[in-house]
Short mmCIF file of C-alpha atoms in Angstrom, two decimals:
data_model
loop_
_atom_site.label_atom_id
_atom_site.label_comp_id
_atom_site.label_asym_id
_atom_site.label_seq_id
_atom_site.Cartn_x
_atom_site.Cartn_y
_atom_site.Cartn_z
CA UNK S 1 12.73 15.28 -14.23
CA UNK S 2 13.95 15.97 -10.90
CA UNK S 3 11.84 15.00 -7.47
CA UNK S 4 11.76 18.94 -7.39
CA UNK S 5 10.36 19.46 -10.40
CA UNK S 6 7.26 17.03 -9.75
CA UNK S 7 6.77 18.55 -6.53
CA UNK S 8 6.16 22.04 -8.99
CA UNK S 9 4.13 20.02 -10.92
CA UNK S 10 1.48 18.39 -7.87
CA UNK S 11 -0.99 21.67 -6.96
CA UNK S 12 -1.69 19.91 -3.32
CA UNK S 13 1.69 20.31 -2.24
CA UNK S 14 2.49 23.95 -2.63
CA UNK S 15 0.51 24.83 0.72
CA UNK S 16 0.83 22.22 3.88
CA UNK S 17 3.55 20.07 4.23
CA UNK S 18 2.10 17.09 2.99
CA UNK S 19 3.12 13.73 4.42
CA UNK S 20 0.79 11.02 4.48
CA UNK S 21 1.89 9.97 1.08
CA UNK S 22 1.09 6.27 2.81
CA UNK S 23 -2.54 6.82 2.63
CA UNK S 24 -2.70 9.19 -0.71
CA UNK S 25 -0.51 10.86 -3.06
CA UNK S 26 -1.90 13.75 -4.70
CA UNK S 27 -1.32 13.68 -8.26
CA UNK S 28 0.44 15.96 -10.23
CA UNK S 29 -1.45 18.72 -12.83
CA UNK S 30 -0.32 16.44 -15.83
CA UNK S 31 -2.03 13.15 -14.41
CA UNK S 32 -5.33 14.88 -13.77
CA UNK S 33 -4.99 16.02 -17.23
CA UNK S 34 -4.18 12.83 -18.97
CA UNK S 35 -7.30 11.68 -17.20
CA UNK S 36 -9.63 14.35 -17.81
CA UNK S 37 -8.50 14.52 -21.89
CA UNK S 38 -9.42 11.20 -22.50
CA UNK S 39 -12.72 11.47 -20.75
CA UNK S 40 -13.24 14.48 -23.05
CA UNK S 41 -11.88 12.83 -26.35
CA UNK S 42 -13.97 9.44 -25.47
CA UNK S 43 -17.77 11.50 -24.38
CA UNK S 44 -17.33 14.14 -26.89
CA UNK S 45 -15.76 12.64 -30.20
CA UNK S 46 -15.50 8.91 -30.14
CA UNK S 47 -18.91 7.74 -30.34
CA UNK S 48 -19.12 9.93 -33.96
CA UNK S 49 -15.72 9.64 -35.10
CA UNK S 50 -14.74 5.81 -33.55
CA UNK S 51 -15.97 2.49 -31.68
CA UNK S 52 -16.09 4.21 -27.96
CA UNK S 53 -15.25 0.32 -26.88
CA UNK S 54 -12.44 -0.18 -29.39
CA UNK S 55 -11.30 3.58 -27.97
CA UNK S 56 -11.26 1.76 -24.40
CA UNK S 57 -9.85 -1.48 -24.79
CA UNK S 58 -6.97 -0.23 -27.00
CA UNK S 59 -6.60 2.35 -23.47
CA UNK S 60 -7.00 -0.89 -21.59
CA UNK S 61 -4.48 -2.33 -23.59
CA UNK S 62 -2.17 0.06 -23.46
CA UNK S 63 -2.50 0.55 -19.55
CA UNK S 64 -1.48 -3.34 -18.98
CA UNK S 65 1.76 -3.01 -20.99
CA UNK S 66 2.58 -0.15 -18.81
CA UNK S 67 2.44 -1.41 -15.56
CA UNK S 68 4.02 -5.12 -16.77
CA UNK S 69 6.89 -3.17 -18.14
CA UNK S 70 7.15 -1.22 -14.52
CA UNK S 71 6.75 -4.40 -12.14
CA UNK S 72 8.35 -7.01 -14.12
CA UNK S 73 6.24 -8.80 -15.63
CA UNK S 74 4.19 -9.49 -18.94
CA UNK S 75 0.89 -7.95 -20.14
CA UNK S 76 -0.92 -11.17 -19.87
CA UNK S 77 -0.74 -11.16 -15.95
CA UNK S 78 -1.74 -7.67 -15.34
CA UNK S 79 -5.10 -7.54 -14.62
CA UNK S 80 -6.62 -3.82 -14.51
CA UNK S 81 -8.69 -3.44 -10.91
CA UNK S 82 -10.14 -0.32 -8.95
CA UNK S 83 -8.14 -0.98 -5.94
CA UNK S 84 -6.16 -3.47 -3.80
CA UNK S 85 -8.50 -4.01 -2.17
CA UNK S 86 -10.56 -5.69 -5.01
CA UNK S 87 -7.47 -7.58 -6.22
CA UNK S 88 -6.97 -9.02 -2.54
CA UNK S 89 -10.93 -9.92 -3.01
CA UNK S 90 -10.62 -10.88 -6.46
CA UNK S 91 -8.00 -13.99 -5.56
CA UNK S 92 -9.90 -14.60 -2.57
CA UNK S 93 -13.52 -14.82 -4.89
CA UNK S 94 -11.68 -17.11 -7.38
CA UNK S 95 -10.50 -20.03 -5.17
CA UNK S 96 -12.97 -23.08 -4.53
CA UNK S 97 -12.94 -22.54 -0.77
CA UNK S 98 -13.96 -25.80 1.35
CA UNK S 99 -15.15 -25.57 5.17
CA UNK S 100 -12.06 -26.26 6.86
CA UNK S 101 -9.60 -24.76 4.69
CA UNK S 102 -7.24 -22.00 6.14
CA UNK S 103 -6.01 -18.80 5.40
CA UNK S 104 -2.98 -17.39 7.27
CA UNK S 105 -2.31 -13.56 7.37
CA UNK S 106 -0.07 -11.27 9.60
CA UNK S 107 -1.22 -9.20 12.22
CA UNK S 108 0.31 -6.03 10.43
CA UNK S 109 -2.09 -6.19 7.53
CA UNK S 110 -4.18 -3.64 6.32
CA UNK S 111 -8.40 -4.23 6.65
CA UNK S 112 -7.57 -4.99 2.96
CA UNK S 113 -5.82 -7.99 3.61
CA UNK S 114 -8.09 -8.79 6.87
CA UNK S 115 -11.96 -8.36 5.74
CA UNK S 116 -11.98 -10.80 2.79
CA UNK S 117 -11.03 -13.36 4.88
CA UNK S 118 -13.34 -12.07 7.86
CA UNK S 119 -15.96 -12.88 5.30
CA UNK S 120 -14.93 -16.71 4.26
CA UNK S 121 -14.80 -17.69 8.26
CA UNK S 122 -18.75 -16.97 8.07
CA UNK S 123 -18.69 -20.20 5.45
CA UNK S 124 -16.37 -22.21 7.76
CA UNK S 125 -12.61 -20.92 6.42
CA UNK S 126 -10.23 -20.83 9.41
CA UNK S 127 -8.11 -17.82 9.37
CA UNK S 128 -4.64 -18.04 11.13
CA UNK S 129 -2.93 -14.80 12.23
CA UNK S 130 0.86 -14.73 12.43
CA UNK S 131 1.31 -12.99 15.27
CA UNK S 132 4.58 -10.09 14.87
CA UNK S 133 7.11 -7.78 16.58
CA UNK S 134 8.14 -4.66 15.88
CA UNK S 135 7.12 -5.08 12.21
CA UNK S 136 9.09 -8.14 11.95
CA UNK S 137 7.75 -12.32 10.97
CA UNK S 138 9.38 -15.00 12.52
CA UNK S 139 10.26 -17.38 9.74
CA UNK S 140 9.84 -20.23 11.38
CA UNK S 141 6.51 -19.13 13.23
CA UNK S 142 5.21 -18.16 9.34
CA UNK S 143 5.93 -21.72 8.68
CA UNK S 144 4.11 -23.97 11.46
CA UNK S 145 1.33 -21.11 10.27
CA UNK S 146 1.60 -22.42 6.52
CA UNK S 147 2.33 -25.99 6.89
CA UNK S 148 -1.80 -27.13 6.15
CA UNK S 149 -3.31 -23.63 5.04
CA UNK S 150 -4.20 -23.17 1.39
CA UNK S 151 -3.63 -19.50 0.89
CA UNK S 152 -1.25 -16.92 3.00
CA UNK S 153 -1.59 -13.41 2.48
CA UNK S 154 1.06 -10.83 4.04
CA UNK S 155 2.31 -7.18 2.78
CA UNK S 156 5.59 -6.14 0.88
CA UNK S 157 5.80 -2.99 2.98
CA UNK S 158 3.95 -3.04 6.08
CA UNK S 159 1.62 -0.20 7.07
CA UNK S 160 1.90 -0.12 10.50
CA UNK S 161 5.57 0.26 10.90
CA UNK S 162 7.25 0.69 7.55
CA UNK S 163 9.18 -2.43 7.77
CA UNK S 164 10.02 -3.94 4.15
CA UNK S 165 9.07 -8.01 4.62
CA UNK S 166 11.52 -10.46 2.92
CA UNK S 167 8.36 -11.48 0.50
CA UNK S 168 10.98 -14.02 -1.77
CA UNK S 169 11.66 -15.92 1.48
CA UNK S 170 7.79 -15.86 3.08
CA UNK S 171 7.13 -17.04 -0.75
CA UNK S 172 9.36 -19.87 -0.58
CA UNK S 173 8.48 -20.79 2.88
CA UNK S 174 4.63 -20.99 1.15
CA UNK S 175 5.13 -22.76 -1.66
CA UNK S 176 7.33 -25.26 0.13
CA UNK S 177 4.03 -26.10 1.85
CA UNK S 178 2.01 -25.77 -0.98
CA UNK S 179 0.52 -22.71 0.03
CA UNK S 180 -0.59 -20.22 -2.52
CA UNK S 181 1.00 -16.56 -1.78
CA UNK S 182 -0.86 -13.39 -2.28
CA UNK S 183 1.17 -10.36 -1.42
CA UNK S 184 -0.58 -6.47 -0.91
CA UNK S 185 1.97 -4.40 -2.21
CA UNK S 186 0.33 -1.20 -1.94
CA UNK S 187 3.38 0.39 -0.03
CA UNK S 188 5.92 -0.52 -2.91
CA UNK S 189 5.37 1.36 -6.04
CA UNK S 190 6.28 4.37 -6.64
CA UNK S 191 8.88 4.88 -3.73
CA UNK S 192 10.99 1.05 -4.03
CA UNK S 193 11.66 -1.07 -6.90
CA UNK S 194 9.23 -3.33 -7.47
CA UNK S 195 10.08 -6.91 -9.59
CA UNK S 196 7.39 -9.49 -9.55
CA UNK S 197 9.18 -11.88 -11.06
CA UNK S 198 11.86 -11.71 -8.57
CA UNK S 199 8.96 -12.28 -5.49
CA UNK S 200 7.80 -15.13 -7.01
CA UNK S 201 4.19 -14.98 -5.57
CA UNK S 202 1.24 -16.06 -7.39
CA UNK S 203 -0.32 -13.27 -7.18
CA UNK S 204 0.40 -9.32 -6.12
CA UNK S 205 -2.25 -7.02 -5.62
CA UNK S 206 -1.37 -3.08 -5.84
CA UNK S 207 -2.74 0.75 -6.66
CA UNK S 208 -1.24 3.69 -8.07
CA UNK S 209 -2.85 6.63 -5.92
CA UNK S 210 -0.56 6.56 -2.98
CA UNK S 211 3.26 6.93 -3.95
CA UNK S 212 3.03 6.83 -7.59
CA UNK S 213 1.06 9.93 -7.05
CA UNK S 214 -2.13 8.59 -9.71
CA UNK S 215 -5.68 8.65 -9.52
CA UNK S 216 -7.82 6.77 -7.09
CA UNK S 217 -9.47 3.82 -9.32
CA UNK S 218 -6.23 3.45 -11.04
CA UNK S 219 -5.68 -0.10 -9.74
CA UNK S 220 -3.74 -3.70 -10.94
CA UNK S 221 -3.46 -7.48 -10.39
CA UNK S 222 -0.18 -9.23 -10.56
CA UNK S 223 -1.10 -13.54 -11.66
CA UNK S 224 1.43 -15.63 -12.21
CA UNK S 225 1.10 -17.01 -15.49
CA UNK S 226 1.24 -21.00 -14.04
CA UNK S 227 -1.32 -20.09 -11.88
CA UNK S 228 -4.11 -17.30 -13.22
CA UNK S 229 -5.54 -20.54 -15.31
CA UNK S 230 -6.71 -22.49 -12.56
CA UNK S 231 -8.25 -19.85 -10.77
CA UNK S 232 -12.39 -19.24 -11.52
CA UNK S 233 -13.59 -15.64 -11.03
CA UNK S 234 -16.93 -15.37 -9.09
CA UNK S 235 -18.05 -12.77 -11.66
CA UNK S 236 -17.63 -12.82 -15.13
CA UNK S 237 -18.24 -10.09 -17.84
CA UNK S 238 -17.20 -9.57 -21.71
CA UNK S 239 -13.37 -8.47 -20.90
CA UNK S 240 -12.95 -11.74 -18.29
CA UNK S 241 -13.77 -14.18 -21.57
CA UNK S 242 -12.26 -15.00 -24.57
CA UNK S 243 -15.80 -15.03 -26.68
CA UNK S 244 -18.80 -13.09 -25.16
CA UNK S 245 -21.04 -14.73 -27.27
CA UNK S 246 -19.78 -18.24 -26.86
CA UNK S 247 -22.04 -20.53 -24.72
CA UNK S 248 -20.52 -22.40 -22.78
CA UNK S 249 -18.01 -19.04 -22.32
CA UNK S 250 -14.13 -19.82 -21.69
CA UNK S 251 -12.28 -17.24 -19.45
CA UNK S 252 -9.33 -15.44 -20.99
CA UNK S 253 -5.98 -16.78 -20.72
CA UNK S 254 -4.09 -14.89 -18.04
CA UNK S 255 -4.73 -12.62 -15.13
CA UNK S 256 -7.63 -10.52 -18.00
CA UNK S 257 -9.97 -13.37 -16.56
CA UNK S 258 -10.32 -10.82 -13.75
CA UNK S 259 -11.48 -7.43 -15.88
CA UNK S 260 -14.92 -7.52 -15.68
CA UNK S 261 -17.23 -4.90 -18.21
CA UNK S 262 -16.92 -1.47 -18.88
CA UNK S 263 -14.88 -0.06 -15.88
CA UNK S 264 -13.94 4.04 -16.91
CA UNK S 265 -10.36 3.73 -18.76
CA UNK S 266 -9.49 7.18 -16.90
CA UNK S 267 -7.46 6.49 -14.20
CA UNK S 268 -5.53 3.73 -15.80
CA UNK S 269 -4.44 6.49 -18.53
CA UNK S 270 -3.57 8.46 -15.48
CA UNK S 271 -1.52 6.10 -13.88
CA UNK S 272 0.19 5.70 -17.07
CA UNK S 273 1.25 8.97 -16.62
CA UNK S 274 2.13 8.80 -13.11
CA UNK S 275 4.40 5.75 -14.12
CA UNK S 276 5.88 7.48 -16.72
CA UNK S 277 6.94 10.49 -14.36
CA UNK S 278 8.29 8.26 -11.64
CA UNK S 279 10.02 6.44 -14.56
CA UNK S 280 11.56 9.68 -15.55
CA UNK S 281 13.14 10.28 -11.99
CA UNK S 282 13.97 6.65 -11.39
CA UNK S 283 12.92 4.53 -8.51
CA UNK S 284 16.22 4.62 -7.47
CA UNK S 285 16.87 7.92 -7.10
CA UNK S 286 13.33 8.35 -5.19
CA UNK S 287 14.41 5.47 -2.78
CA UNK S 288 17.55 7.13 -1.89
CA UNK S 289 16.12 10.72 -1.27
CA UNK S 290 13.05 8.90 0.59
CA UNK S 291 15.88 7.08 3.14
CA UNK S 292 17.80 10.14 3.33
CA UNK S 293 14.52 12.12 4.53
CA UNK S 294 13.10 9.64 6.57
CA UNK S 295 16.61 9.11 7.99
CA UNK S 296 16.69 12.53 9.13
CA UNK S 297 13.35 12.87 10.59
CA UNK S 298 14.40 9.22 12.41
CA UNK S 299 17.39 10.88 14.16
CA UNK S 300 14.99 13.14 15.55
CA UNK S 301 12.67 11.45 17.50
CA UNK S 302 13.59 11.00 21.10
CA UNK S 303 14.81 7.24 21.99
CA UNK S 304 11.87 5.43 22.93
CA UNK S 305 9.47 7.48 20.99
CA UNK S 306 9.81 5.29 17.65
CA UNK S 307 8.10 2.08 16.53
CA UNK S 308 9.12 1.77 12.85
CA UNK S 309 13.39 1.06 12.28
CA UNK S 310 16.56 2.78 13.06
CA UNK S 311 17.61 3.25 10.07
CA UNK S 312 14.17 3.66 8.05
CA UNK S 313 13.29 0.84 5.86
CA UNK S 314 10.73 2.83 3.76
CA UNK S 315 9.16 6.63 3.85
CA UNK S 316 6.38 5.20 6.63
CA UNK S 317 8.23 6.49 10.20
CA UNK S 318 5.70 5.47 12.72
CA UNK S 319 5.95 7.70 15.84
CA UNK S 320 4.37 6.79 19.68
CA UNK S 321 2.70 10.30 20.79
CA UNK S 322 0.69 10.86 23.95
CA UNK S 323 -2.56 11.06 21.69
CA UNK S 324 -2.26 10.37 18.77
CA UNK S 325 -5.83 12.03 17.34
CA UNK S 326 -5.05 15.14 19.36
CA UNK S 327 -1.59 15.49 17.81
CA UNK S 328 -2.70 14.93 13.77
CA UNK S 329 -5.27 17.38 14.39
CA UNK S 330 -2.83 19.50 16.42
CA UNK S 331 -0.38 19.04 13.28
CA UNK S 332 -3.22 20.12 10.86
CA UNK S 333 -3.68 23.26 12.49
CA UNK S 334 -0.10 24.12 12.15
CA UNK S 335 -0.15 23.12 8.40
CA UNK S 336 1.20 19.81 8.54
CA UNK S 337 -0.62 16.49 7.21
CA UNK S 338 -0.11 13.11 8.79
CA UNK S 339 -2.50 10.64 9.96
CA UNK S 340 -3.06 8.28 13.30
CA UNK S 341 -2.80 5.06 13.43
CA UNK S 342 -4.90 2.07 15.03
CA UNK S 343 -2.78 -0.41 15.63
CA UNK S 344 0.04 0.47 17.19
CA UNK S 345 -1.64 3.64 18.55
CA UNK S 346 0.27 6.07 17.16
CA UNK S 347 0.94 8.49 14.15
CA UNK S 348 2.46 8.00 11.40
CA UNK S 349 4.34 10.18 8.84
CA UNK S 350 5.06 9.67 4.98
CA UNK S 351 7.86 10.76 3.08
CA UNK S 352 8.35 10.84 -0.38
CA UNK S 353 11.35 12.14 -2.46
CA UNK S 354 9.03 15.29 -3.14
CA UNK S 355 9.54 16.40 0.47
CA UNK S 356 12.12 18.65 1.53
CA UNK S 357 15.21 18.76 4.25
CA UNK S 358 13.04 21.77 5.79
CA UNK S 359 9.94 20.52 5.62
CA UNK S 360 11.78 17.51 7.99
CA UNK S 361 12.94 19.95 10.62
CA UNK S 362 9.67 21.97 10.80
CA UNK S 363 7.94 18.45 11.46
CA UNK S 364 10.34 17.95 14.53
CA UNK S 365 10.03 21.49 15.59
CA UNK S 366 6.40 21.01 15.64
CA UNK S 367 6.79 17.67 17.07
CA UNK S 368 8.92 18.93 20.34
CA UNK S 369 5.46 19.77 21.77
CA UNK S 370 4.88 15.99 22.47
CA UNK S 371 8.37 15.28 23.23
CA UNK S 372 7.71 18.44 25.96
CA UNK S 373 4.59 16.92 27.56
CA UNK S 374 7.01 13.85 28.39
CA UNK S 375 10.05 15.62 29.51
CA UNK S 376 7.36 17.86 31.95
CA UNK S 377 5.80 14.96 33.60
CA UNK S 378 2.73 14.97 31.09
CA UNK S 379 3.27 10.89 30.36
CA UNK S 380 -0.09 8.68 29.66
CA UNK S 381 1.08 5.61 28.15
CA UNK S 382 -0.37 2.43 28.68
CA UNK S 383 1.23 -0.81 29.30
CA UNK S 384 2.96 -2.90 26.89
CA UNK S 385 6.18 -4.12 26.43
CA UNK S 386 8.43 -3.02 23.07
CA UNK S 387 11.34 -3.15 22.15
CA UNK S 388 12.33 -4.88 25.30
CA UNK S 389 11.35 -1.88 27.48
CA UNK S 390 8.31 -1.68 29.50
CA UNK S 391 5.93 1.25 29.47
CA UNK S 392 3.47 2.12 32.18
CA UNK S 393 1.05 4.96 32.46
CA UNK S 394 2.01 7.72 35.08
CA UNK S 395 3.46 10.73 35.53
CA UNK S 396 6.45 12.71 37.20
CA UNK S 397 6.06 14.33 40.49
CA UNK S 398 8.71 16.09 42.18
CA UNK S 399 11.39 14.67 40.01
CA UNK S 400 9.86 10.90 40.87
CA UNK S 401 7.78 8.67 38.65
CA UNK S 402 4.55 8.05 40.25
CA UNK S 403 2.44 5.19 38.29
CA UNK S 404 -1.13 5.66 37.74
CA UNK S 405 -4.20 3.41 38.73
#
């Protein structure tokens, strides 16, 4: 299969030029279908023909070996999950949190890897935030962070700038302080190799809906083996146990201790699917059309105008605009689909290998509108310093820079 050919294949992409593959991918006809003929098969033959829960587990089953064999890593530390988000929440629900303990996150992280935590400082957790540049940690402010804290959590790909973090080295820099490291890796799959075993981190929480192109629900649970046994799930069904009927129950062996009860088996056959159609165009071919894209919408944008790197780390190009809201709805109108940002205020646009060379220069065409309003004295930015520059609101008159109030 060619990154053409799955483009063909994806419905949503045949109209707009579609590039906020960051926030969600839209799956191709074949995924849907995958998902939507099981849910047939299951509601309108199983429960006469077989066990409906035999039907599901053996799809459970299946769905684990799947994404082990794509990430690196073995069946029995995949857990299944709806979301990231509920992996990130899972780890956090499983740990026997004391008042004074700390967690240490970035400041580029996602509400996913911000909220959980928001919600363990109410019961006397102290969260640390790391603070960043430009999409970039300081190793050596990550450790004084570390050095006492009992769990950091920091993303593979970050979604603010694109930036891919050196997660082996913020893992060793952890575990050298005993910390326990929990990586959202949202960002990765689908558009960079992705090797658990390689990271190291106890635990890696990820989805398949954004560049994998699968199903929303279609989520998974990375546990490190040495570690997914001494962590105790705050809620507990028939798939988290070895015996359901045992009392006193045990929890399964492995990251399973974190499947719960009888969660739809849809989109994990779907994202078996979208695995298998990633698989069949190779990661590595899909990074190296996704740099070459995002490369060339990179050279575009006018110096100063550009908060993710030169050259582009990953498909997320993160691009300071006058107004950002204005502009993505601006965009929309003119067929093209990005999204704003909150933090840094800006928008930001997602490439994946299904994009085209054209589709790249009608983005820029469209985008010379902002780059206008700068070049015609139309300049409201506020204050900050980046990228050792500083930026003040104001505006040109007669030829001279006159800062505003």
């Amino acid at each position: 299969m060619t990154p053409k050919e799955l483009r063909a294949d994806t419905p949503a992409l045949h109209e707009d030029v579609y590039l906020n593959f960051g926030a969600h991918g839209p799956s191709p006809r074949y995924v849907v279908e995958a998902a939507n003929e099981f849910l047939q098969s299951h509601e309108y033959e199983t429960s006469t023909q077989n066990d409906p829960y035999n039907v599901a587990f053996d799809a459970y089953d299946r769905a684990r070996e799947r994404v082990a064999d794509f990430v690196g890593a073995t069946p029995d530390e995949i857990a299944l999950t709806e979301s990231t988000t509920a992996g990130i929440n899972a780890i956090a629900n499983a740990i026997d949190w004391q008042s004074g303990d700390t967690v240490v996150r970035t400041d580029l992280e996602h509400p996913a890897g911000t909220l959980p935590w928001q919600r363990l400082e109410q019961h006397g957790v102290d969260v640390r935030v790391v603070e960043t540049e430009d999409g970039r940690i300081d190793f050596d402010d990550f450790a004084e962070a570390v050095e006492d804290a009992r769990l950091a959590c920091f993303s593979a790909v970050t979604w603010t700038h694109g930036t891919r973090l050196p997660v082996a080295d913020l893992v060793d820099i952890a575990h050298e302080a005993g910390t326990f490291a929990l990586v959202d890796a949202v960002q990765v799959p689908g558009q960079l190799p992705m090797e658990v075993d390689e990271w190291g981190a106890d635990a890696v929480a990820a989805a398949g809906h954004k560049w994998l192109l699968g199903l929303w629900g279609g989520g998974f649970l990375y546990v490190d083996d040495d570690v997914a046994n001494s962590l105790m799930p705050s809620t507990v069904g028939y798939r988290s146990v070895e015996t359901p009927t045992a009392d006193p129950y045990e929890f399964a062996v492995g990251a399973r201790r974190f499947e719960v009860g009888s969660s739809n088996p849809a989109p994990h056959v779907a994202l078996m699917e979208a695995i298998d159609a990633i698989d069949e165009i190779g990661v590595d071919r899909i990074t190296a059309r996704i740099r070459t894209l995002a490369g060339q919408l990179v050279d575009g944008i006018p110096d100063g105008q550009l908060y993710s790197p030169d050259p582009p780390e990953s498909g997320l190009v993160t691009i300071d605009v006058n107004d950002p809201e204005s502009t993505v709805e601006r965009l929309a109108t003119e067929g093209f689909v990005v999204r704003s940002l909150p933090k840094p205020n800006a928008i930001r646009v997602s490439v994946h290998a299904v994009n085209t060379a054209g589709e790249v220069d009608r983005l820029l065409d469209a985008l010379e509108a902002e780059w206008d309003r700068c070049r015609n004295g139309d300049i409201s930015y506020t204050t900050n310093v980046r990228n050792s520059q500083l930026w003040v609101s104001g505006g040109l008159e007669d030829g001279r820079f006159i800062m505003s109030e």
